[in-house]
Every structure is written in C-alpha cells, then in structure tokens.
Amino acid sequence: MGLLTILKKMREKERELRLLVLGLDNAGKTTLLKRFNGEDVTGTAPTLGFNIKTLEHRGFKLNVWDVGGQSSLRSYWRNYFESTDGLVWVVDSGDRERLQLCGKELRGLLREERLAGATLLVFANKQDLPGALPASAIREALELDSIRSHHWCIQGCSAFTGHNLLPGIDWLLDDIASRVCPPD
Ligand code: G3D
Ligand code: MG
C-alpha cells in the first residue's frame, strides 16, 4: 500500500464516527433512526437486541448503535461503550412517570469510564404529543445543568415527524468534529 493510500485510509477513518443511541424502552430510539435514515416509521416493534445502522451525513460515516432499553437489557448496554464518540440519549417527553428513572439511568452512564470522552445529545422526543413536557422541563428533571463531565446539549424533537432531528445531530457532529477531526 502506498503512502497516499495509507493517508487516505487514515482520513476516512477520521470521518467515521460511532454514535450510541440509548434511552428507556419506548423512548423512540428506533423510530428516530428510521426517520433519520428516511425509512417508514409506522409499526416500529420493540428492539430485542440491537440495530446497527451505517449512515452517511455531511461526509461523515456514522456507525449508529440502537440498543434495546427494556430494564432486562440495560445491563448489556456496557458492551457497546467502547470508542463511542457521541451518546444520543432519547427521552419520551410524555412519560412523566419515568422521568426520575430516566435521569438516574443517564447519570449512571455518564459515570462510565469508557464513555468519558463522548459528547452527549439529549433528544426530548415526542414533542408532537399534546401532553409532552418541553425540552426546558426535561432539562430540569434530568438535572442536565449539573453535568460538568461531558459536552451536552438538549433538543426538543419529534422522531415521528422528523422535526428538529437535524439540528440536534448537526450540533453533535460539530462538537465531536471539533474534538477529533483536525480542520481540512
Ligand atoms: P424505542 O426504540 O426507544 O423502544 P420505538 O422506541 O422507536 O420503538 O417507539 C416506541 C413508540 O413510540 C412507538 O409507538 C413509536 O411510534 C412511538 N414514537 C416514537 N417517536 C415518537 C414521536 O416523536 N412522537 C410520537 N407521537 N410517537 C413516537 P407504538 O405505538 O408503535 O408502540
Ligand atoms: Mg427500539
């Protein structure tokens, strides 16, 4: 392999990012990924293991892992932490009963050593639901302002309609790129 080929391969590797999409079950993780990928979002079944999707966006190759969120599966999340550039935490903004649990699970993740370098994007999903809490209320309930260990941002969105998905993902990519990709 010539030097130029090696350099090109290194460059490609730099533009390959690993995103981990987590959240409680029913938060809308799989729907969000499908919508982002332009797939039909009706009739999404609960994820019993994990989905891996490779997406292209803004010249980045995104390896996205969508791991099932049922309580029985949460202990397996740790198997997916290695080399994660960005953590996307998806919240069902209509699920007031489980907001406490949602915050607790998120704080547990942020203490994980192998996620220490990751940027955090919180999607306050299902904003299209009439009873949905706004992103500001989710931010408070999850105590996001107390996070000092990670770069973070919260974005209200609807995976169902696709509203505000792109601004969230773009912020995430910009933040990661400023850390891991040298400017062209
Ligand atoms: P998960 O992968 O996080 O477990 P899913 O969640 O993507 O399977 O979605 C769980 C349910 O929430 C699905 O409904 C899905 O249609 C719905 N949902 C996901 N995102 C949104 C959203 O932005 N708005 C609304 N209104 N619903 C959403 P069903 O009825 O199929 O269980
Ligand atoms: Mg799912």
PDB file of N, CA and C in Angstrom, residues 7 10 31 36 38 40 44 73 75 87 113 124 126 166-167 179:
ATOM      1  N   LEU A   7      -2.566   7.328   3.853  1.00  0.00           N
ATOM      2  CA  LEU A   7      -3.051   8.624   4.345  1.00  0.00           C
ATOM      3  C   LEU A   7      -4.550   8.765   4.089  1.00  0.00           C
ATOM      4  N   MET A  10      -6.462   6.737   6.545  1.00  0.00           N
ATOM      5  CA  MET A  10      -6.486   7.371   7.860  1.00  0.00           C
ATOM      6  C   MET A  10      -7.530   8.479   7.892  1.00  0.00           C
ATOM      7  N   THR A  31     -37.409   4.585  16.109  1.00  0.00           N
ATOM      8  CA  THR A  31     -38.156   5.481  15.210  1.00  0.00           C
ATOM      9  C   THR A  31     -37.262   6.617  14.737  1.00  0.00           C
ATOM     10  N   PHE A  36     -34.390   9.345  10.521  1.00  0.00           N
ATOM     11  CA  PHE A  36     -33.145   9.972  10.080  1.00  0.00           C
ATOM     12  C   PHE A  36     -32.645   9.311   8.796  1.00  0.00           C
ATOM     13  N   GLY A  38     -34.607   8.027   6.573  1.00  0.00           N
ATOM     14  CA  GLY A  38     -35.617   8.123   5.521  1.00  0.00           C
ATOM     15  C   GLY A  38     -36.478   6.895   5.360  1.00  0.00           C
ATOM     16  N   ASP A  40     -39.723   4.242   6.538  1.00  0.00           N
ATOM     17  CA  ASP A  40     -41.095   4.319   7.051  1.00  0.00           C
ATOM     18  C   ASP A  40     -41.063   4.147   8.570  1.00  0.00           C
ATOM     19  N   THR A  44     -43.140   0.396  14.316  1.00  0.00           N
ATOM     20  CA  THR A  44     -41.820   0.012  14.827  1.00  0.00           C
ATOM     21  C   THR A  44     -41.993  -0.937  16.022  1.00  0.00           C
ATOM     22  N   LEU A  73     -32.530  -5.478  29.509  1.00  0.00           N
ATOM     23  CA  LEU A  73     -31.438  -5.338  28.531  1.00  0.00           C
ATOM     24  C   LEU A  73     -30.418  -4.278  28.945  1.00  0.00           C
ATOM     25  N   SER A  75     -28.445  -3.864  31.377  1.00  0.00           N
ATOM     26  CA  SER A  75     -27.127  -4.270  31.869  1.00  0.00           C
ATOM     27  C   SER A  75     -26.192  -4.621  30.711  1.00  0.00           C
ATOM     28  N   LEU A  87     -22.986  10.136  22.436  1.00  0.00           N
ATOM     29  CA  LEU A  87     -24.088   9.418  23.058  1.00  0.00           C
ATOM     30  C   LEU A  87     -25.364  10.214  22.808  1.00  0.00           C
ATOM     31  N   GLU A 113     -16.513   5.022  32.699  1.00  0.00           N
ATOM     32  CA  GLU A 113     -15.206   5.476  32.231  1.00  0.00           C
ATOM     33  C   GLU A 113     -15.089   5.442  30.704  1.00  0.00           C
ATOM     34  N   ALA A 124     -35.300  15.443  23.591  1.00  0.00           N
ATOM     35  CA  ALA A 124     -36.589  15.443  24.285  1.00  0.00           C
ATOM     36  C   ALA A 124     -37.621  15.106  23.219  1.00  0.00           C
ATOM     37  N   LYS A 126     -40.876  13.179  21.113  1.00  0.00           N
ATOM     38  CA  LYS A 126     -42.354  13.129  21.128  1.00  0.00           C
ATOM     39  C   LYS A 126     -42.963  14.490  21.450  1.00  0.00           C
ATOM     40  N   LEU A 166     -32.414  17.080  12.704  1.00  0.00           N
ATOM     41  CA  LEU A 166     -31.162  17.502  12.073  1.00  0.00           C
ATOM     42  C   LEU A 166     -30.376  18.516  12.891  1.00  0.00           C
ATOM     43  N   PRO A 167     -31.041  19.554  13.453  1.00  0.00           N
ATOM     44  CA  PRO A 167     -30.262  20.496  14.267  1.00  0.00           C
ATOM     45  C   PRO A 167     -29.544  19.792  15.427  1.00  0.00           C
ATOM     46  N   ARG A 179     -13.430  18.090  18.307  1.00  0.00           N
ATOM     47  CA  ARG A 179     -12.521  17.360  19.197  1.00  0.00           C
ATOM     48  C   ARG A 179     -11.633  16.392  18.446  1.00  0.00           C
TER      49      ARG A 179
END
